[in-house]
XYZ file of N, CA and C in Angstrom:
615
model
N 102.448 84.522 115.297
C 102.296 84.606 113.842
C 101.646 83.320 113.345
N 100.388 83.402 112.917
C 99.667 82.215 112.497
C 100.140 81.757 111.131
N 100.151 80.445 110.931
C 100.509 79.904 109.626
C 101.790 79.115 109.679
N 101.994 78.306 108.657
C 103.176 77.458 108.586
C 104.405 78.277 108.224
N 105.534 77.917 108.854
C 106.776 78.556 108.493
C 107.907 77.568 108.719
N 109.016 77.749 108.006
C 110.145 76.864 108.171
C 111.420 77.544 107.742
N 112.516 77.167 108.369
C 113.802 77.743 108.022
C 114.199 77.360 106.601
N 114.899 78.260 105.952
C 115.389 77.994 104.597
C 116.863 78.356 104.582
N 117.728 77.367 104.651
C 119.150 77.625 104.789
C 119.891 77.840 103.468
N 119.587 77.074 102.382
C 120.345 77.290 101.154
C 120.130 78.700 100.605
N 121.041 79.137 99.739
C 120.930 80.465 99.136
C 119.659 80.534 98.305
N 118.893 81.572 98.522
C 117.650 81.771 97.790
C 117.934 82.722 96.628
N 117.264 82.498 95.507
C 117.442 83.339 94.328
C 116.171 84.144 94.087
N 116.256 85.225 93.311
C 115.053 85.986 92.993
C 113.986 85.134 92.306
N 114.383 84.210 91.428
C 113.403 83.368 90.750
C 112.675 82.451 91.730
N 113.418 81.909 92.703
C 112.783 81.089 93.736
C 111.822 81.943 94.553
N 112.204 83.167 94.843
C 111.359 84.070 95.611
C 110.049 84.360 94.878
N 110.126 84.615 93.585
C 108.911 84.856 92.808
C 108.021 83.615 92.780
N 108.642 82.446 92.665
C 107.873 81.206 92.687
C 107.163 81.043 94.028
N 107.850 81.396 95.101
C 107.241 81.302 96.426
C 106.020 82.219 96.524
N 106.135 83.453 96.044
C 104.989 84.356 96.060
C 103.817 83.772 95.270
N 104.121 83.113 94.174
C 103.056 82.593 93.304
C 102.264 81.470 93.948
N 102.806 80.856 95.009
C 102.081 79.777 95.691
C 101.709 80.157 97.118
N 101.848 81.437 97.461
C 101.335 81.905 98.745
C 102.342 82.016 99.872
N 103.638 81.914 99.571
C 104.670 82.025 100.597
C 105.397 83.360 100.491
N 105.938 83.827 101.613
C 106.817 84.986 101.574
C 107.852 84.834 102.687
N 109.013 85.486 102.538
C 110.094 85.313 103.516
C 110.096 86.393 104.584
N 110.582 86.035 105.760
C 110.819 86.991 106.832
C 112.058 86.551 107.600
N 112.596 87.459 108.407
C 113.685 87.134 109.328
C 113.206 87.436 110.740
N 113.840 86.805 111.716
C 113.466 87.069 113.104
C 113.756 88.513 113.486
N 114.826 89.073 112.925
C 115.197 90.455 113.198
C 116.116 90.942 112.095
N 116.374 92.225 112.089
C 117.253 92.802 111.070
C 118.681 92.280 111.193
N 119.053 91.818 112.386
C 120.418 91.331 112.608
C 120.561 89.830 112.395
N 119.453 89.135 112.209
C 119.490 87.684 112.004
C 119.748 87.409 110.525
N 120.817 86.691 110.170
C 121.123 86.470 108.753
C 120.210 85.456 108.084
N 119.455 84.675 108.859
C 118.621 83.631 108.288
C 117.220 84.156 107.985
N 116.549 83.472 107.071
C 115.163 83.801 106.755
C 114.323 82.532 106.832
N 113.029 82.711 106.916
C 112.113 81.575 106.921
C 110.893 81.924 106.074
N 110.237 80.884 105.577
C 109.024 81.063 104.787
C 107.816 81.187 105.718
N 106.892 82.037 105.336
C 105.657 82.227 106.095
C 104.470 81.955 105.181
N 103.484 81.224 105.712
C 102.255 80.908 104.971
C 101.084 81.041 105.944
N 100.557 82.242 106.127
C 99.506 82.457 107.124
C 98.230 81.675 106.815
N 97.586 81.196 107.863
C 96.283 80.544 107.693
C 95.212 81.561 107.334
N 95.350 82.786 107.851
C 94.476 83.894 107.487
C 95.339 84.955 106.822
N 94.936 85.372 105.639
C 95.763 86.282 104.829
C 95.127 87.661 104.767
N 95.937 88.689 104.919
C 95.444 90.050 104.812
C 95.473 90.549 103.375
N 94.382 91.141 102.948
C 94.314 91.785 101.633
C 93.542 93.094 101.771
N 93.762 93.987 100.824
C 92.917 95.176 100.685
C 92.172 95.038 99.366
N 90.859 94.806 99.403
C 90.105 94.737 98.139
C 90.238 96.050 97.371
N 90.740 95.967 96.170
C 91.012 97.176 95.409
C 89.745 97.940 95.056
N 88.616 97.229 95.008
C 87.351 97.886 94.672
C 86.683 98.492 95.898
N 87.252 98.264 97.082
C 86.613 98.722 98.322
C 87.641 99.384 99.229
N 88.457 100.230 98.649
C 89.497 100.939 99.398
C 88.885 102.163 100.069
N 89.160 102.346 101.348
C 88.568 103.438 102.119
C 89.592 104.543 102.370
N 89.186 105.780 102.189
C 90.024 106.934 102.514
C 89.202 107.845 103.416
N 89.720 108.152 104.596
C 88.980 108.995 105.537
C 88.848 110.415 104.996
N 87.859 111.134 105.521
C 87.663 112.517 105.087
C 88.860 113.386 105.446
N 89.432 113.137 106.616
C 90.580 113.953 107.031
C 91.787 113.702 106.140
N 92.003 112.427 105.765
C 93.129 112.138 104.876
C 92.882 112.701 103.485
N 91.634 112.657 103.032
C 91.296 113.238 101.728
C 91.631 114.728 101.697
N 91.319 115.428 102.793
C 91.647 116.852 102.872
C 93.155 117.071 102.834
N 93.878 116.219 103.532
C 95.336 116.340 103.540
C 95.909 116.114 102.144
N 95.407 115.105 101.443
C 95.898 114.803 100.090
C 95.649 115.977 99.156
N 94.512 116.639 99.312
C 94.213 117.794 98.456
C 95.240 118.906 98.625
N 95.834 118.993 99.805
C 96.842 120.035 100.046
C 98.180 119.690 99.386
N 98.324 118.449 98.951
C 99.551 117.967 98.303
C 100.795 118.309 99.134
N 100.862 117.764 100.354
C 102.004 118.098 101.216
C 103.321 117.472 100.770
N 103.245 116.437 99.947
C 104.450 115.728 99.523
C 104.485 115.566 98.011
N 105.679 115.465 97.487
C 105.858 115.040 96.096
C 105.912 113.513 96.090
N 105.057 112.899 95.301
C 104.995 111.436 95.248
C 105.746 110.956 94.015
N 106.688 110.040 94.250
C 107.465 109.460 93.155
C 107.361 107.938 93.229
N 107.626 107.308 92.097
C 107.610 105.852 92.010
C 108.975 105.353 91.519
N 109.530 104.410 92.245
C 110.739 103.706 91.804
C 111.947 104.610 91.569
N 112.047 105.700 92.302
C 113.236 106.549 92.140
C 114.250 106.329 93.255
N 113.849 105.661 94.346
C 114.771 105.473 95.472
C 114.422 104.170 96.197
N 114.347 103.089 95.431
C 113.915 101.817 96.012
C 114.825 101.385 97.159
N 116.131 101.426 96.959
C 117.062 100.982 97.992
C 116.926 101.824 99.256
N 116.680 103.110 99.094
C 116.511 103.982 100.258
C 115.232 103.633 101.011
N 114.166 103.337 100.271
C 112.895 102.996 100.915
C 113.027 101.723 101.739
N 113.580 100.676 101.160
C 113.709 99.437 101.913
C 114.667 99.619 103.091
N 115.689 100.474 102.905
C 116.588 100.760 104.011
C 115.892 101.474 105.158
N 115.013 102.421 104.835
C 114.269 103.135 105.864
C 113.247 102.216 106.542
N 112.649 101.314 105.768
C 111.707 100.352 106.350
C 112.421 99.418 107.320
N 113.700 99.164 107.077
C 114.465 98.248 107.922
C 114.922 98.899 109.224
N 114.843 100.225 109.297
C 115.296 100.916 110.492
C 114.261 100.808 111.616
N 114.743 100.802 112.838
C 113.838 100.823 113.982
C 113.266 102.228 114.148
N 112.100 102.308 114.769
C 111.449 103.580 115.032
C 110.736 103.483 116.377
N 110.209 104.602 116.853
C 109.549 104.610 118.159
C 108.395 103.619 118.217
N 107.642 103.533 117.114
C 106.505 102.614 117.091
C 106.877 101.237 116.559
N 108.156 101.043 116.242
C 108.609 99.768 115.682
C 110.065 99.560 116.089
N 110.289 99.091 117.326
C 111.662 98.986 117.837
C 112.525 97.975 117.097
N 111.916 97.011 116.413
C 112.691 96.044 115.633
C 111.946 95.721 114.347
N 112.681 95.271 113.340
C 112.055 94.907 112.065
C 112.557 93.540 111.635
N 111.883 92.981 110.630
C 112.211 91.648 110.116
C 113.014 91.723 108.827
N 113.433 92.911 108.430
C 114.125 93.098 107.148
C 115.623 93.024 107.381
N 116.229 91.911 107.009
C 117.666 91.742 107.205
C 118.430 91.989 105.899
N 119.742 91.812 105.942
C 120.572 92.103 104.773
C 120.233 91.184 103.602
N 119.899 89.930 103.883
C 119.538 88.992 102.817
C 118.295 89.458 102.084
N 117.295 89.859 102.848
C 116.053 90.337 102.238
C 116.315 91.606 101.431
N 117.101 92.514 101.962
C 117.389 93.749 101.232
C 118.085 93.446 99.906
N 119.000 92.502 99.908
C 119.700 92.152 98.674
C 118.747 91.521 97.666
N 117.926 90.580 98.132
C 117.006 89.876 97.226
C 116.006 90.830 96.586
N 115.440 91.727 97.387
C 114.430 92.620 96.835
C 115.055 93.693 95.959
N 116.309 94.030 96.226
C 117.017 94.913 95.304
C 117.169 94.267 93.940
N 117.451 92.965 93.927
C 117.543 92.236 92.647
C 116.184 92.164 91.966
N 115.133 91.928 92.750
C 113.786 91.911 92.160
C 113.439 93.274 91.564
N 113.871 94.341 92.221
C 113.617 95.678 91.693
C 114.294 95.858 90.342
N 115.522 95.417 90.235
C 116.240 95.549 88.964
C 115.629 94.669 87.881
N 114.938 93.607 88.276
C 114.236 92.739 87.329
C 112.858 93.279 86.953
N 112.402 94.347 87.616
C 111.086 94.910 87.348
C 109.972 94.274 88.146
N 110.308 93.559 89.228
C 109.291 92.881 90.031
C 109.156 93.446 91.441
N 109.917 94.444 91.805
C 109.765 95.091 93.111
C 109.747 96.599 92.900
N 108.878 97.270 93.627
C 108.631 98.688 93.361
C 108.479 99.469 94.659
N 108.714 100.754 94.546
C 108.552 101.639 95.698
C 107.659 102.815 95.344
N 106.922 103.270 96.349
C 106.170 104.520 96.276
C 106.769 105.426 97.338
N 107.096 106.641 96.980
C 107.906 107.501 97.840
C 107.252 108.864 98.055
N 107.334 109.360 99.281
C 106.874 110.710 99.620
C 108.105 111.571 99.904
N 108.218 112.664 99.184
C 109.364 113.559 99.317
C 108.894 114.935 99.788
N 109.696 115.542 100.660
C 109.417 116.900 101.133
C 110.711 117.703 101.067
N 110.715 118.719 100.236
C 111.907 119.562 100.058
C 113.141 118.726 99.731
N 112.962 117.728 98.872
C 114.076 116.907 98.430
C 114.507 115.828 99.412
N 113.746 115.637 100.487
C 114.072 114.634 101.506
C 113.004 113.538 101.487
N 113.439 112.291 101.513
C 112.521 111.154 101.558
C 111.934 111.044 102.960
N 110.622 111.220 103.090
C 109.988 111.257 104.421
C 108.969 110.144 104.629
N 108.734 109.326 103.622
C 107.795 108.220 103.766
C 107.808 107.372 102.516
N 107.351 106.148 102.649
C 107.301 105.295 101.475
C 106.874 103.885 101.807
N 106.735 103.110 100.767
C 106.421 101.695 100.895
C 107.046 100.961 99.720
N 107.164 99.638 99.877
C 107.661 98.839 98.764
C 106.939 97.497 98.754
N 106.977 96.850 97.592
C 106.343 95.548 97.459
C 106.751 94.884 96.162
N 106.152 93.739 95.916
C 106.482 92.889 94.772
C 105.277 92.794 93.845
N 105.519 92.890 92.552
C 104.452 92.699 91.564
C 104.718 91.425 90.780
N 103.655 90.689 90.542
C 103.747 89.441 89.789
C 102.409 89.209 89.119
N 102.401 89.173 87.782
C 101.135 89.055 87.076
C 100.290 90.280 87.359
N 99.072 90.052 87.888
C 98.176 91.151 88.251
C 98.048 91.269 89.764
N 99.076 90.805 90.484
C 99.081 90.865 91.943
C 100.194 91.789 92.425
N 99.916 92.499 93.523
C 100.937 93.293 94.191
C 100.973 92.870 95.645
N 102.171 92.534 96.127
C 102.358 92.053 97.485
C 103.050 93.154 98.289
N 102.293 93.842 99.130
C 102.863 94.896 99.941
C 103.763 94.314 101.015
N 104.952 94.872 101.167
C 105.927 94.337 102.111
C 106.064 95.181 103.374
N 106.370 96.443 103.235
C 106.576 97.275 104.414
C 106.432 98.739 104.028
N 106.211 99.578 105.040
C 106.121 101.015 104.814
C 106.753 101.739 105.997
N 107.115 102.987 105.767
C 107.661 103.804 106.846
C 107.175 105.233 106.680
N 107.231 105.983 107.772
C 106.799 107.375 107.732
C 107.641 108.190 108.699
N 108.204 109.271 108.201
C 108.939 110.208 109.045
C 108.198 111.540 109.170
N 107.091 111.663 108.471
C 106.214 112.820 108.570
C 104.776 112.318 108.642
N 103.939 113.039 109.329
C 102.548 112.625 109.508
C 101.872 112.364 108.171
N 101.251 111.197 108.069
C 100.446 110.773 106.910
C 101.257 110.441 105.670
N 102.578 110.475 105.738
C 103.377 110.236 104.536
C 103.155 108.839 103.974
N 103.215 107.808 104.811
C 103.026 106.452 104.301
C 101.577 106.209 103.890
N 100.639 106.831 104.593
C 99.228 106.696 104.221
C 98.986 107.242 102.815
N 99.570 108.389 102.530
C 99.384 108.992 101.217
C 100.048 108.139 100.149
N 101.186 107.527 100.471
C 101.815 106.606 99.521
C 100.903 105.427 99.223
N 100.221 104.902 100.244
C 99.308 103.789 100.038
C 98.155 104.193 99.131
N 97.629 105.381 99.313
C 96.553 105.873 98.446
C 97.027 105.928 96.995
N 98.216 106.442 96.773
C 98.740 106.523 95.409
C 99.032 105.131 94.846
N 99.457 104.216 95.701
C 99.658 102.839 95.243
C 98.354 102.248 94.732
N 97.293 102.360 95.507
C 96.015 101.768 95.107
C 95.492 102.420 93.834
N 95.626 103.717 93.713
C 95.207 104.395 92.483
C 95.961 103.834 91.286
N 97.259 103.622 91.452
C 98.084 103.112 90.351
C 97.704 101.667 90.015
N 97.487 100.843 91.030
C 97.114 99.450 90.779
C 95.777 99.367 90.056
N 94.806 100.144 90.486
C 93.502 100.138 89.816
C 93.617 100.636 88.376
N 94.399 101.669 88.171
C 94.552 102.229 86.827
C 95.204 101.233 85.877
N 96.117 100.408 86.385
C 96.852 99.476 85.538
C 96.249 98.079 85.490
N 95.102 97.890 86.135
C 94.389 96.633 85.991
C 94.776 95.527 86.962
N 95.428 95.861 88.076
C 95.770 94.842 89.068
C 94.508 94.289 89.721
N 94.591 93.037 90.173
C 93.420 92.366 90.736
C 93.576 91.990 92.208
N 94.800 92.038 92.735
C 95.019 91.611 94.114
C 96.063 92.506 94.777
N 95.722 93.022 95.959
C 96.679 93.735 96.807
C 96.790 92.954 98.111
N 97.887 92.248 98.245
C 98.154 91.386 99.386
C 98.911 92.196 100.445
N 98.393 92.223 101.682
C 99.081 92.910 102.766
C 99.715 91.920 103.746
N 99.616 90.625 103.443
C 100.154 89.544 104.270
C 99.379 89.400 105.568
N 99.424 90.411 106.429
C 98.650 90.437 107.664
C 97.839 91.736 107.699
N 96.880 91.795 108.589
C 96.147 93.046 108.772
C 96.578 93.687 110.085
N 96.488 95.000 110.129
C 96.711 95.768 111.352
C 95.539 96.724 111.506
N 95.403 97.298 112.688
C 94.341 98.288 112.879
C 94.501 99.433 111.893
N 95.756 99.799 111.624
C 96.037 100.875 110.668
C 95.523 100.508 109.272
N 95.833 99.305 108.804
C 95.404 98.892 107.462
C 93.894 98.683 107.390
N 93.291 98.274 108.494
C 91.845 98.051 108.487
C 91.075 99.342 108.252
N 91.654 100.471 108.620
C 90.969 101.737 108.353
C 90.867 102.008 106.859
N 91.716 101.349 106.060
C 91.666 101.494 104.608
C 90.820 100.398 103.942
N 90.291 99.481 104.734
C 89.469 98.419 104.179
C 90.108 97.054 104.159
N 91.282 96.896 104.790
C 91.956 95.591 104.808
C 91.105 94.568 105.555
N 91.106 93.342 105.046
C 90.357 92.254 105.662
C 91.227 91.003 105.712
N 90.854 90.075 106.580
C 91.497 88.768 106.641
C 90.611 87.750 105.936
N 91.233 86.917 105.104
C 90.485 85.850 104.443
C 91.220 84.532 104.660
N 90.497 83.403 104.664
C 91.154 82.097 104.846
C 92.138 81.804 103.714
N 93.140 81.000 104.039
C 94.187 80.679 103.069
C 93.614 80.103 101.781
N 92.660 79.194 101.873
C 92.093 78.580 100.663
C 91.450 79.635 99.760
N 90.739 80.579 100.365
C 90.108 81.644 99.580
C 91.167 82.549 98.966
N 92.200 82.818 99.731
C 93.295 83.646 99.219
C 93.967 82.993 98.022
N 94.199 81.692 98.086
C 94.902 81.009 96.999
C 94.112 81.058 95.695
N 92.792 81.077 95.788
C 91.966 81.216 94.580
C 92.209 82.590 93.950
N 92.185 83.636 94.778
C 92.438 84.984 94.278
C 93.860 85.105 93.738
N 94.796 84.466 94.431
C 96.185 84.523 94.009
C 96.388 83.897 92.641
N 95.844 82.710 92.452
C 96.009 82.032 91.161
C 95.413 82.853 90.028
N 94.256 83.432 90.276
C 93.619 84.258 89.246
C 94.504 85.440 88.863
N 95.208 86.004 89.849
C 96.039 87.194 89.586
C 97.377 86.838 88.957
N 98.070 85.835 89.489
C 99.423 85.562 89.002
C 99.425 84.800 87.684
N 98.299 84.187 87.319
C 98.237 83.484 86.035
C 98.027 84.438 84.865
N 97.838 85.710 85.164
C 97.638 86.709 84.111
C 98.983 87.281 83.653
N 99.009 87.895 82.460
C 100.260 88.496 82.005
C 100.765 89.531 83.014
N 102.082 89.636 83.126
C 102.677 90.565 84.085
C 102.350 91.991 83.684
N 101.727 92.737 84.595
C 101.275 94.078 84.288
C 102.364 95.116 84.572
N 102.366 96.201 83.823
C 103.304 97.287 84.148
C 102.883 97.955 85.438
N 103.855 98.394 86.200
C 103.558 99.071 87.462
C 103.461 100.572 87.220
């Protein structure tokens, strides 16, 4: 994991967490069972340019079929809980109890949000992240049905563009995110984009 990181032992508050996001830091844990967290500041930062979001033809066809009901902020705790669970393609996660508690508080403050895919009343995919100013910081996603998390990401980007957001931070890039247009940029370049976004009035999600 490239970038500076350090242990943070004292109790962290939601306000401290928001301040950390505003200067380019975010927290992680070594594992879901590790009670401690540390700050991460990657030298190369992943973002998805909101003006250059890519959707494959096959996914576009799937979205037209409307296989899922998409909801926003109706089951935030469930989404983060599902993201924290291990899966075949993700045997361990970095979301521990401390992180779940902190982001639950941010959600109640209006700074953390979820996008959810439902099928026959069952939550089958979703993602969550943090909003601050005109920036959205994507944290994690999960999928229990094919394309569920991908479709949530599409709806997230549509919502961010509609509401005037300027930055979608993915922290790191993966091959999966790169298919949507995710790129890596140097930390200095990222901080310029970050300041421009977080210095703006807090936008509704």
